[in-house]
Amino acid sequence: MADSAPAASSAGDAPQQPEQPSKNALKKAQKEKEKAEKKAAAKARELAERQKKEAADAEDVSKDSYGELPLIGSKDFKPTETPRVDLSTVAEHEDKEITFRCWVENARSQSAKLAFLNLRQGLNTVQAVIAASDKLSKQMVKFCGTVSTESTLVVTGLVKRVKEPIKSATIKDFEIHILKLFVEAKAEIPLPLQVDDAERPLPDTGLGEEEEKPAEGDARPLVGLNTRLNNRTIDLRAKVNHAIFVVKSGVCGLFQEFLSKQGFTLVQTPKILGAASEGGANVFELKYFDRSAYLAQSPQFYKQMLIASRFQKVMEIGPVFRAENSNTARHLTEFTGLDLEMEFQEHYHEVMRVLEDLMLFIFNELNARYKKETDLVRSVYHVDDFKLPESGKVPRIPFLEGIKMLREAGEEVGDYDDLSTPQEKHLGRLVLEKYGSDFYTLDQFPIAIRPAYTMPSPSNPLLSNSYDLFMRGQEICSGAQRIHSAELLASQMRKHDPPIDPNGAGTKDYVDSFRYGCPPHGGGGFGLERIVQFWLGLPNIRMTSLFPRDPQRVTP
């Protein structure tokens, strides 16, 4: 008998259906699939781009003529010994190939096949052009047109004369047709300060505060002095700033040149003193091993001691420190002093004549040797040409006569009052009007407002044999006949306000130096930065100091 068929399973024993994936799981799987597809596509594009670039590089006929050089000194490098050219001589190389170092003022692509660059070297700028051709690739044109501003380059190119003067460069009759361009040092962008902004004048705020406003007819704000000084290494790249310091260097050279021919010996006196020798509170104290010392306010005592040491004429160029809390446009706490001291034969006006002729020499030679730099700065900071008298005809105005001139012009000032800065400037305008000179000497100052070592005037005990020299109505030099008698010097020091002890730690050696015979002598001290400021017509003396120091600033 055949086996019977199995009985049908009960409802509870029915087979289960496979579990269907959730909607979220389906979406996740779809996303993973799309992600994988995108990744694969990206890799494919990257590979294609790499292959395309490799193919383009293989076809780049200029690939060895441009690019970024390795950091010089970081790896072995065989010098090319290619002569480098100064752009000031570019006219001598017409239609010739030259190589020069420069930096980028501006780079711009006109098209895929054409780019222009403004290149600078020192105070010279030149236009450079690069155009794609069979020998110059579009890749090189693109590279040159996108080099970052202020990057340092080595460029090789042909010097070509242009039909029309180039207005945007100092070299107007020639341009450079680029053949090679390599970046030696790439500039990071953005710059903290645009060099182009540093070429423009300061906002008219008196002291250079951060009041920034657009110049007339210009949408860009003027950048204030504090911003510029906080980014000084960028600020100093401006051509106008380079010109300022070329002029400043020139003044130092001319000072030494003139006095050397007059028989002056260049000296260097100490700047660290054991005592605040000239009295007063305007001195910087510092820790010197286990005791206090002070920064020199001037080389005055040492200059005189050298005269007592039989040096007939001495000069010095060196730092001067004044702890004066003067936040004005013409004061610094550290500046450069141009000092001289000399014996004279019969009258202290012999010294005045040397000082006056010295400055006339400097002014005339600045006009002759540094006209380019002077004109560049004055084109930004407009000032009238400096009016000079002839040698021997520098106006010498007795102090009391200057007081009289001011009174007649409406100023209220006493016979023996010290002049304020506005009064000095007013007197300068009056002297210019009367004598036609921006340079003059004020003689016979009140003795009460001069240092204790100043010789009293024989004609009036309230006056002294002292003088100041002025530019455009502002003092640049203070000087006098010095007392060369130890007894008279000690007496005047005790009577000074405030009194000075002639036997004090910082004064005894100085006073004693005159006990052994010292000829009559006098001299003066110039503020180098003031000479440069007033000559160029600059609104603030800080512009004449590379890294200025004032009551608010000791960095950078």
Coordinates of C-alpha atoms in Angstrom, one line a residue:
M1 CA 0.0 0.0 0.0
A2 CA 1.4 3.2 -1.0
D3 CA 2.5 5.6 1.6
S4 CA -0.1 8.2 2.2
A5 CA 0.7 11.9 1.4
P6 CA 1.9 14.0 4.4
A7 CA -0.8 16.0 6.0
A8 CA -0.9 19.7 5.2
S9 CA 1.0 21.8 7.7
S10 CA -0.9 23.8 10.1
A11 CA -1.1 27.6 9.7
G12 CA 1.6 28.1 12.4
D13 CA 4.1 26.0 10.5
A14 CA 3.9 28.0 7.1
P15 CA 7.4 28.9 5.6
Q16 CA 8.6 32.6 6.3
Q17 CA 9.2 35.1 3.4
P18 CA 12.7 36.7 3.1
E19 CA 13.0 40.1 4.9
Q20 CA 12.9 43.1 2.5
P21 CA 15.6 45.8 2.9
S22 CA 14.4 49.0 4.5
K23 CA 14.0 52.2 2.6
N24 CA 16.9 53.8 4.6
A25 CA 19.2 50.9 3.7
L26 CA 18.3 51.3 0.0
K27 CA 19.1 55.0 0.1
K28 CA 22.4 54.4 1.9
A29 CA 23.4 51.8 -0.7
Q30 CA 22.4 54.2 -3.5
K31 CA 24.6 56.9 -2.0
E32 CA 27.5 54.6 -1.5
K33 CA 27.2 53.6 -5.2
E34 CA 27.0 57.3 -6.3
K35 CA 29.9 58.2 -4.1
A36 CA 32.0 55.4 -5.6
E37 CA 31.0 56.5 -9.1
K38 CA 32.0 60.1 -8.3
K39 CA 35.3 59.0 -6.8
A40 CA 36.1 56.9 -9.9
A41 CA 35.1 59.8 -12.1
A42 CA 37.3 62.2 -10.2
K43 CA 40.2 59.9 -10.4
A44 CA 39.6 59.6 -14.1
R45 CA 39.5 63.3 -14.5
E46 CA 42.6 63.7 -12.4
L47 CA 44.4 61.2 -14.5
A48 CA 43.2 62.9 -17.7
E49 CA 44.3 66.3 -16.4
R50 CA 47.7 64.8 -15.4
Q51 CA 48.1 63.2 -18.8
K52 CA 47.0 66.5 -20.4
K53 CA 49.5 68.5 -18.3
E54 CA 52.3 66.0 -19.0
A55 CA 51.5 66.3 -22.7
A56 CA 51.4 70.1 -22.5
D57 CA 54.7 70.1 -20.6
A58 CA 56.2 67.9 -23.1
E59 CA 55.1 70.5 -25.7
D60 CA 56.1 73.5 -23.6
V61 CA 59.0 75.0 -25.6
S62 CA 59.7 77.4 -22.7
K63 CA 59.7 75.0 -19.8
D64 CA 63.4 75.7 -19.0
S65 CA 63.0 79.4 -19.2
Y66 CA 60.7 80.2 -16.3
G67 CA 59.6 78.9 -12.9
E68 CA 60.5 79.2 -9.2
L69 CA 64.2 78.7 -8.3
P70 CA 65.2 76.7 -5.2
L71 CA 66.1 78.8 -2.2
I72 CA 69.6 80.1 -2.9
G73 CA 72.0 78.5 -0.4
S74 CA 69.7 75.7 0.4
K75 CA 71.3 73.2 -2.0
D76 CA 74.4 72.9 -4.2
F77 CA 74.2 75.3 -7.1
K78 CA 76.6 76.0 -9.8
P79 CA 76.6 79.8 -10.6
T80 CA 75.9 80.7 -14.1
E81 CA 78.3 83.6 -13.9
T82 CA 76.0 85.6 -16.2
P83 CA 76.7 89.3 -15.8
R84 CA 74.0 91.3 -14.1
V85 CA 73.0 94.7 -15.3
D86 CA 71.9 97.8 -13.4
L87 CA 68.7 99.2 -14.9
S88 CA 70.1 102.7 -14.7
T89 CA 72.3 101.7 -17.7
V90 CA 69.6 100.2 -19.8
A91 CA 70.0 102.7 -22.6
E92 CA 73.5 101.5 -23.1
H93 CA 72.1 98.0 -24.1
E94 CA 69.7 98.8 -26.8
D95 CA 68.8 95.7 -28.9
K96 CA 71.0 93.6 -26.6
E97 CA 70.1 90.8 -24.2
I98 CA 70.5 91.6 -20.5
T99 CA 70.0 89.8 -17.2
F100 CA 69.0 91.6 -14.0
R101 CA 67.5 91.1 -10.6
C102 CA 64.3 93.1 -9.9
W103 CA 61.0 92.8 -8.1
V104 CA 57.4 93.0 -9.4
E105 CA 55.5 96.2 -9.0
N106 CA 52.6 94.9 -11.1
A107 CA 51.9 91.9 -13.4
R108 CA 48.9 91.6 -15.6
S109 CA 47.8 89.2 -18.3
Q110 CA 46.2 90.9 -21.4
S111 CA 45.3 87.6 -23.0
A112 CA 46.4 84.0 -23.1
K113 CA 49.3 85.1 -25.4
L114 CA 50.3 88.5 -23.9
A115 CA 51.3 89.8 -20.5
F116 CA 52.9 93.0 -19.1
L117 CA 54.9 93.5 -16.0
N118 CA 56.3 96.6 -14.2
L119 CA 59.6 95.7 -12.8
R120 CA 61.6 97.7 -10.3
Q121 CA 65.3 97.9 -9.3
G122 CA 66.2 100.6 -6.7
L123 CA 64.5 103.8 -7.9
N124 CA 64.3 102.6 -11.5
T125 CA 61.2 101.0 -13.0
V126 CA 60.9 99.5 -16.5
Q127 CA 58.0 98.0 -18.4
A128 CA 58.4 94.3 -19.5
V129 CA 56.4 92.5 -22.1
I130 CA 56.1 88.8 -23.0
A131 CA 54.2 87.5 -26.0
A132 CA 53.6 83.9 -27.0
S133 CA 55.3 82.7 -30.1
D134 CA 57.0 79.7 -31.6
K135 CA 59.8 80.1 -29.1
L136 CA 57.7 81.4 -26.1
S137 CA 54.9 79.3 -24.8
K138 CA 51.5 80.3 -23.5
Q139 CA 52.3 78.5 -20.3
M140 CA 55.2 80.9 -19.7
V141 CA 53.0 83.9 -20.6
K142 CA 50.5 82.8 -18.0
F143 CA 53.2 82.3 -15.4
C144 CA 54.7 85.7 -15.9
G145 CA 51.3 87.4 -15.9
T146 CA 50.4 85.9 -12.5
V147 CA 53.6 86.4 -10.5
S148 CA 52.7 87.9 -7.2
T149 CA 53.4 91.6 -6.5
E150 CA 56.8 92.2 -4.7
S151 CA 58.2 88.8 -5.7
T152 CA 62.0 88.9 -6.4
L153 CA 62.9 87.9 -9.9
V154 CA 65.9 87.2 -12.2
V155 CA 64.9 88.3 -15.7
T156 CA 66.6 88.0 -19.0
G157 CA 65.3 90.0 -21.9
L158 CA 66.0 92.1 -25.0
V159 CA 66.2 95.9 -24.5
K160 CA 63.9 97.5 -27.1
R161 CA 63.2 101.2 -27.8
V162 CA 59.5 102.2 -27.8
K163 CA 57.8 104.6 -30.1
E164 CA 55.8 106.4 -27.4
P165 CA 57.2 107.3 -23.9
I166 CA 56.0 104.8 -21.2
K167 CA 54.2 106.8 -18.5
S168 CA 54.0 104.1 -15.9
A169 CA 57.8 103.6 -15.6
T170 CA 60.8 105.8 -14.8
I171 CA 62.6 104.3 -17.8
K172 CA 60.3 105.8 -20.5
D173 CA 62.1 105.1 -23.8
F174 CA 62.8 101.4 -23.5
E175 CA 61.1 98.2 -22.5
I176 CA 62.2 94.7 -21.8
H177 CA 61.1 91.8 -24.1
I178 CA 61.2 88.9 -21.7
L179 CA 63.1 85.7 -22.7
K180 CA 63.6 84.1 -19.2
L181 CA 61.9 84.8 -15.9
F182 CA 62.6 83.0 -12.7
V183 CA 61.2 83.7 -9.2
E184 CA 64.0 83.9 -6.6
A185 CA 61.8 84.7 -3.6
K186 CA 58.0 84.6 -3.9
A187 CA 56.0 87.2 -2.0
E188 CA 53.1 86.0 0.1
I189 CA 49.8 87.7 -0.6
P190 CA 47.9 89.7 0.5
L191 CA 50.5 92.2 1.6
P192 CA 49.9 93.9 5.0
L193 CA 50.4 97.2 3.3
Q194 CA 50.4 98.0 -0.4
V195 CA 53.7 99.6 -1.5
D196 CA 51.7 101.8 -3.8
D197 CA 49.9 103.3 -0.8
A198 CA 53.2 104.1 0.8
E199 CA 54.1 106.2 -2.3
R200 CA 51.2 108.5 -1.5
P201 CA 51.2 111.4 1.1
L202 CA 50.2 111.0 4.7
P203 CA 46.8 112.1 5.8
D204 CA 46.9 115.6 7.1
T205 CA 46.5 114.7 10.8
G206 CA 49.4 116.7 12.2
L207 CA 51.1 113.8 14.0
G208 CA 50.3 111.0 11.6
E209 CA 47.5 109.4 13.6
E210 CA 45.4 106.7 12.1
E211 CA 42.9 109.1 10.5
E212 CA 42.6 107.7 7.0
K213 CA 40.6 109.5 4.4
P214 CA 40.5 109.5 0.6
A215 CA 42.7 111.9 -1.2
E216 CA 41.0 114.5 -3.3
G217 CA 39.7 112.8 -6.5
D218 CA 40.8 109.3 -5.2
A219 CA 38.5 106.6 -3.8
R220 CA 41.3 105.0 -1.8
P221 CA 42.0 106.1 1.7
L222 CA 45.3 107.5 2.7
V223 CA 47.2 105.1 5.0
G224 CA 48.2 106.7 8.3
L225 CA 51.7 106.8 9.7
N226 CA 51.1 104.2 12.5
T227 CA 50.0 101.6 9.9
R228 CA 53.1 102.3 7.8
L229 CA 55.5 102.2 10.8
N230 CA 53.9 99.0 12.0
N231 CA 54.7 97.4 8.6
R232 CA 57.9 99.3 8.1
T233 CA 59.8 96.8 5.9
I234 CA 57.0 97.1 3.4
D235 CA 56.6 100.8 3.8
L236 CA 60.3 101.4 3.2
R237 CA 60.1 99.7 -0.2
A238 CA 58.3 102.8 -1.5
K239 CA 60.5 104.9 -3.9
V240 CA 59.7 108.0 -2.0
N241 CA 61.1 106.4 1.2
H242 CA 64.2 105.2 -0.6
A243 CA 64.8 108.7 -1.8
I244 CA 64.5 110.1 1.7
F245 CA 67.2 107.9 3.0
V246 CA 69.5 108.5 0.0
V247 CA 69.2 112.2 0.9
K248 CA 69.9 111.5 4.5
S249 CA 73.0 109.5 3.7
G250 CA 74.0 112.3 1.4
V251 CA 73.8 114.9 4.3
C252 CA 76.1 112.7 6.4
G253 CA 78.6 112.4 3.6
L254 CA 78.6 116.1 2.8
F255 CA 79.0 117.0 6.5
Q256 CA 82.1 114.9 6.7
E257 CA 83.4 115.9 3.3
F258 CA 83.3 119.6 4.1
L259 CA 84.7 119.4 7.6
S260 CA 87.4 117.0 6.6
K261 CA 88.7 119.6 4.2
Q262 CA 88.6 122.1 7.0
G263 CA 90.9 119.9 9.1
F264 CA 88.4 118.3 11.4
T265 CA 89.1 114.9 12.9
L266 CA 86.2 112.4 13.1
V267 CA 85.8 111.0 16.6
Q268 CA 83.5 108.6 18.5
T269 CA 82.6 109.5 22.0
P270 CA 80.9 107.3 24.7
K271 CA 77.1 106.8 24.7
I272 CA 77.0 105.1 28.1
L273 CA 77.7 107.5 30.9
G274 CA 78.2 106.9 34.6
A275 CA 76.2 109.9 35.6
A276 CA 73.5 112.2 34.1
S277 CA 76.2 114.7 33.5
E278 CA 74.3 117.6 31.9
G279 CA 71.7 117.7 34.6
G280 CA 67.9 117.6 34.2
A281 CA 65.5 114.7 34.0
N282 CA 65.5 114.1 30.3
V283 CA 67.9 111.1 30.4
F284 CA 67.5 107.4 30.0
E285 CA 68.7 105.3 33.0
L286 CA 69.8 101.7 32.4
K287 CA 71.2 98.9 34.5
Y288 CA 74.9 98.6 34.0
F289 CA 76.1 95.4 35.7
D290 CA 75.7 96.2 39.5
R291 CA 75.0 99.9 39.1
S292 CA 73.1 102.5 37.1
A293 CA 74.3 104.1 33.9
Y294 CA 72.8 106.6 31.5
L295 CA 72.5 107.1 27.7
A296 CA 74.2 110.2 26.5
Q297 CA 72.1 113.2 25.8
S298 CA 74.9 114.6 23.6
P299 CA 78.6 114.3 23.1
Q300 CA 79.1 117.8 24.5
F301 CA 81.4 117.3 27.5
Y302 CA 83.6 114.9 25.5
K303 CA 83.9 117.2 22.5
Q304 CA 85.2 120.0 24.8
M305 CA 87.5 117.6 26.7
L306 CA 89.0 116.7 23.3
I307 CA 89.7 120.4 22.6
A308 CA 91.4 120.5 26.0
S309 CA 93.4 117.4 24.8
R310 CA 94.8 119.6 22.0
F311 CA 92.5 118.3 19.2
Q312 CA 91.9 121.6 17.5
K313 CA 88.8 120.5 15.5
V314 CA 86.6 117.5 16.0
M315 CA 83.4 116.2 14.4
E316 CA 81.1 113.3 15.2
I317 CA 78.1 111.5 13.7
G318 CA 76.4 109.4 16.3
P319 CA 73.2 108.6 18.2
V320 CA 71.7 111.0 20.7
F321 CA 69.1 110.0 23.4
R322 CA 66.6 112.4 24.9
A323 CA 64.0 111.2 27.4
E324 CA 61.6 113.9 26.5
N325 CA 57.9 113.0 26.5
S326 CA 57.4 115.2 23.4
N327 CA 54.9 113.6 21.0
T328 CA 55.3 116.2 18.2
A329 CA 56.0 116.0 14.5
R330 CA 59.6 117.1 15.0
H331 CA 60.8 115.2 18.1
L332 CA 62.4 111.7 18.6
T333 CA 63.8 110.1 21.7
E334 CA 66.7 108.7 19.6
F335 CA 68.1 110.7 16.7
T336 CA 71.4 111.2 14.9
G337 CA 73.6 114.1 16.0
L338 CA 76.0 115.9 13.6
D339 CA 78.3 117.5 16.1
L340 CA 81.5 119.6 15.8
E341 CA 83.7 121.5 18.2
M342 CA 86.7 123.8 17.3
E343 CA 89.0 126.2 18.9
F344 CA 88.8 129.8 17.5
Q345 CA 91.3 132.6 17.4
E346 CA 89.6 135.8 18.5
H347 CA 85.8 135.7 18.4
Y348 CA 83.1 133.0 18.5
H349 CA 81.6 134.2 15.2
E350 CA 84.5 132.4 13.6
V351 CA 82.7 129.2 14.6
M352 CA 79.4 130.5 13.4
R353 CA 80.9 131.2 10.0
V354 CA 82.1 127.6 9.8
L355 CA 78.6 126.3 10.7
E356 CA 76.9 128.6 8.2
D357 CA 79.3 127.7 5.4
L358 CA 78.9 124.0 6.2
M359 CA 75.2 124.2 5.8
L360 CA 75.4 126.2 2.6
F361 CA 77.8 123.6 1.2
I362 CA 75.3 120.8 2.2
F363 CA 72.3 122.6 0.7
N364 CA 74.1 123.5 -2.6
E365 CA 75.4 120.0 -3.0
L366 CA 72.0 118.4 -2.2
N367 CA 70.7 120.5 -5.1
A368 CA 73.5 119.4 -7.4
R369 CA 74.0 115.7 -6.4
Y370 CA 70.6 114.7 -5.0
K371 CA 68.2 116.6 -7.2
K372 CA 66.5 113.5 -8.5
E373 CA 65.7 112.2 -5.0
T374 CA 64.8 115.7 -3.7
D375 CA 62.4 116.3 -6.6
L376 CA 60.8 112.8 -6.2
V377 CA 60.0 113.4 -2.5
R378 CA 58.8 117.0 -3.1
S379 CA 56.5 115.8 -5.9
V380 CA 54.6 114.0 -3.1
Y381 CA 55.1 116.5 -0.3
H382 CA 54.8 119.8 -2.0
V383 CA 57.1 122.5 -0.6
D384 CA 58.7 125.6 -2.1
D385 CA 62.3 125.4 -3.2
F386 CA 64.7 126.2 -0.4
K387 CA 65.9 129.8 -0.7
L388 CA 69.6 130.2 0.0
P389 CA 71.8 133.2 0.7
E390 CA 75.3 133.5 -0.6
S391 CA 78.3 132.6 1.5
G392 CA 79.0 135.3 4.0
K393 CA 75.5 136.7 3.6
V394 CA 73.6 134.4 5.9
P395 CA 71.2 136.6 7.9
R396 CA 72.5 136.9 11.5
I397 CA 69.8 138.3 13.6
P398 CA 70.4 139.3 17.2
F399 CA 67.9 137.6 19.5
L400 CA 66.5 140.9 20.7
E401 CA 66.1 142.1 17.1
G402 CA 64.1 138.9 16.4
I403 CA 61.9 139.7 19.4
K404 CA 61.3 143.2 18.0
M405 CA 60.3 141.7 14.6
L406 CA 57.8 139.4 16.3
R407 CA 56.3 142.2 18.3
E408 CA 55.9 144.4 15.3
A409 CA 54.1 141.5 13.6
G410 CA 51.7 141.2 16.6
E411 CA 53.3 138.6 18.8
E412 CA 53.3 139.1 22.6
V413 CA 56.8 138.0 23.8
G414 CA 59.2 139.3 26.4
D415 CA 62.8 140.3 25.7
Y416 CA 64.3 137.3 27.4
D417 CA 61.5 134.7 26.8
D418 CA 62.2 131.5 25.0
L419 CA 60.5 131.3 21.7
S420 CA 57.7 128.8 21.2
T421 CA 57.6 126.7 18.0
P422 CA 54.8 128.8 16.4
Q423 CA 56.8 131.9 17.2
E424 CA 59.9 130.4 15.6
K425 CA 58.0 129.6 12.5
H426 CA 56.5 133.1 12.4
L427 CA 60.0 134.6 12.7
G428 CA 61.1 132.3 9.9
R429 CA 58.4 133.8 7.6
L430 CA 59.4 137.3 8.6
V431 CA 63.1 136.6 7.8
L432 CA 62.2 135.1 4.5
E433 CA 60.1 138.1 3.6
K434 CA 62.8 140.6 4.7
Y435 CA 66.0 138.8 3.7
G436 CA 64.8 136.3 1.0
S437 CA 66.4 133.4 2.9
D438 CA 65.0 130.2 4.4
F439 CA 68.3 129.7 6.3
Y440 CA 69.4 132.1 9.0
T441 CA 71.2 132.4 12.4
L442 CA 69.7 133.8 15.6
D443 CA 72.5 135.1 17.8
Q444 CA 73.0 136.1 21.5
F445 CA 70.3 134.1 23.2
P446 CA 69.3 134.8 26.9
I447 CA 71.7 133.0 29.2
A448 CA 68.8 131.8 31.4
I449 CA 67.6 129.4 28.6
R450 CA 71.0 128.0 27.6
P451 CA 73.2 125.3 29.2
A452 CA 75.5 126.2 32.2
Y453 CA 78.7 125.8 30.1
T454 CA 77.6 128.7 27.8
M455 CA 79.9 131.8 27.8
P456 CA 78.0 134.9 29.1
S457 CA 77.8 137.9 26.7
P458 CA 80.2 140.7 27.5
S459 CA 77.7 143.3 26.4
N460 CA 74.7 142.2 28.4
P461 CA 74.9 139.8 31.5
L462 CA 71.4 138.5 30.6
L463 CA 72.5 137.3 27.2
S464 CA 75.1 134.8 26.0
N465 CA 77.5 134.0 23.2
S466 CA 75.2 131.4 21.8
Y467 CA 73.2 130.9 18.6
D468 CA 70.8 128.7 16.8
L469 CA 70.6 127.9 13.1
F470 CA 67.2 127.7 11.4
M471 CA 65.6 126.1 8.3
R472 CA 62.2 127.3 7.3
G473 CA 61.7 128.9 10.7
Q474 CA 62.6 125.7 12.7
E475 CA 65.8 125.1 14.7
I476 CA 68.2 122.6 13.3
C477 CA 71.4 123.5 15.3
S478 CA 72.1 124.8 18.8
G479 CA 75.6 126.1 19.6
A480 CA 77.7 128.5 21.5
Q481 CA 81.1 129.6 22.7
R482 CA 81.9 127.3 25.7
I483 CA 83.4 128.4 28.9
H484 CA 87.0 127.3 29.0
S485 CA 87.9 128.5 32.5
A486 CA 87.4 125.9 35.2
E487 CA 86.6 128.6 37.8
L488 CA 84.0 130.5 35.7
L489 CA 82.5 127.2 34.6
A490 CA 82.1 125.9 38.2
S491 CA 80.6 129.3 39.2
Q492 CA 78.0 129.2 36.3
M493 CA 77.1 125.6 37.1
R494 CA 76.3 126.4 40.7
K495 CA 74.2 129.4 39.6
H496 CA 72.3 127.4 37.0
D497 CA 68.6 126.6 37.4
P498 CA 68.6 123.8 38.5
P499 CA 72.1 124.0 40.1
I500 CA 74.8 121.5 38.9
D501 CA 77.6 120.3 41.2
P502 CA 80.9 120.9 39.5
N503 CA 82.4 118.2 41.7
G504 CA 79.7 115.6 40.9
A505 CA 80.4 112.2 39.6
G506 CA 79.5 113.2 36.0
T507 CA 81.1 116.6 36.0
K508 CA 84.3 116.7 38.0
D509 CA 86.5 115.2 35.2
Y510 CA 84.9 117.6 32.7
V511 CA 85.5 120.7 34.8
D512 CA 89.0 119.6 35.8
S513 CA 90.0 119.3 32.1
F514 CA 90.0 123.1 31.8
R515 CA 92.4 123.5 34.8
Y516 CA 95.4 122.7 32.6
G517 CA 95.1 125.2 29.8
C518 CA 92.4 125.1 27.1
P519 CA 92.0 127.4 24.2
P520 CA 88.7 129.4 23.5
H521 CA 86.4 127.1 21.6
G522 CA 82.8 126.7 20.4
G523 CA 80.7 124.4 18.3
G524 CA 77.2 123.1 17.7
G525 CA 75.1 120.1 17.3
F526 CA 72.7 119.5 14.4
G527 CA 69.7 117.1 14.4
L528 CA 70.3 115.1 11.2
E529 CA 66.6 114.0 10.9
R530 CA 65.4 117.6 11.2
I531 CA 67.7 118.8 8.4
V532 CA 66.2 116.1 6.1
Q533 CA 62.7 116.8 7.2
F534 CA 62.8 120.5 6.6
W535 CA 64.8 120.2 3.4
L536 CA 62.3 117.8 1.8
G537 CA 59.2 119.4 3.4
L538 CA 58.1 116.2 5.2
P539 CA 55.2 116.5 7.6
N540 CA 56.7 114.2 10.3
I541 CA 60.2 113.6 11.5
R542 CA 59.5 109.9 12.0
M543 CA 59.6 109.5 8.2
T544 CA 63.3 110.4 8.3
S545 CA 64.2 107.6 10.8
L546 CA 64.4 104.0 9.5
F547 CA 62.8 102.6 12.6
P548 CA 61.8 105.6 14.7
R549 CA 61.8 105.8 18.5
D550 CA 59.5 108.1 20.3
P551 CA 57.6 108.1 23.7
Q552 CA 55.1 105.6 22.2
R553 CA 57.2 103.4 19.9
V554 CA 60.1 101.1 20.6
T555 CA 59.2 98.5 17.9
P556 CA 59.8 97.3 15.2

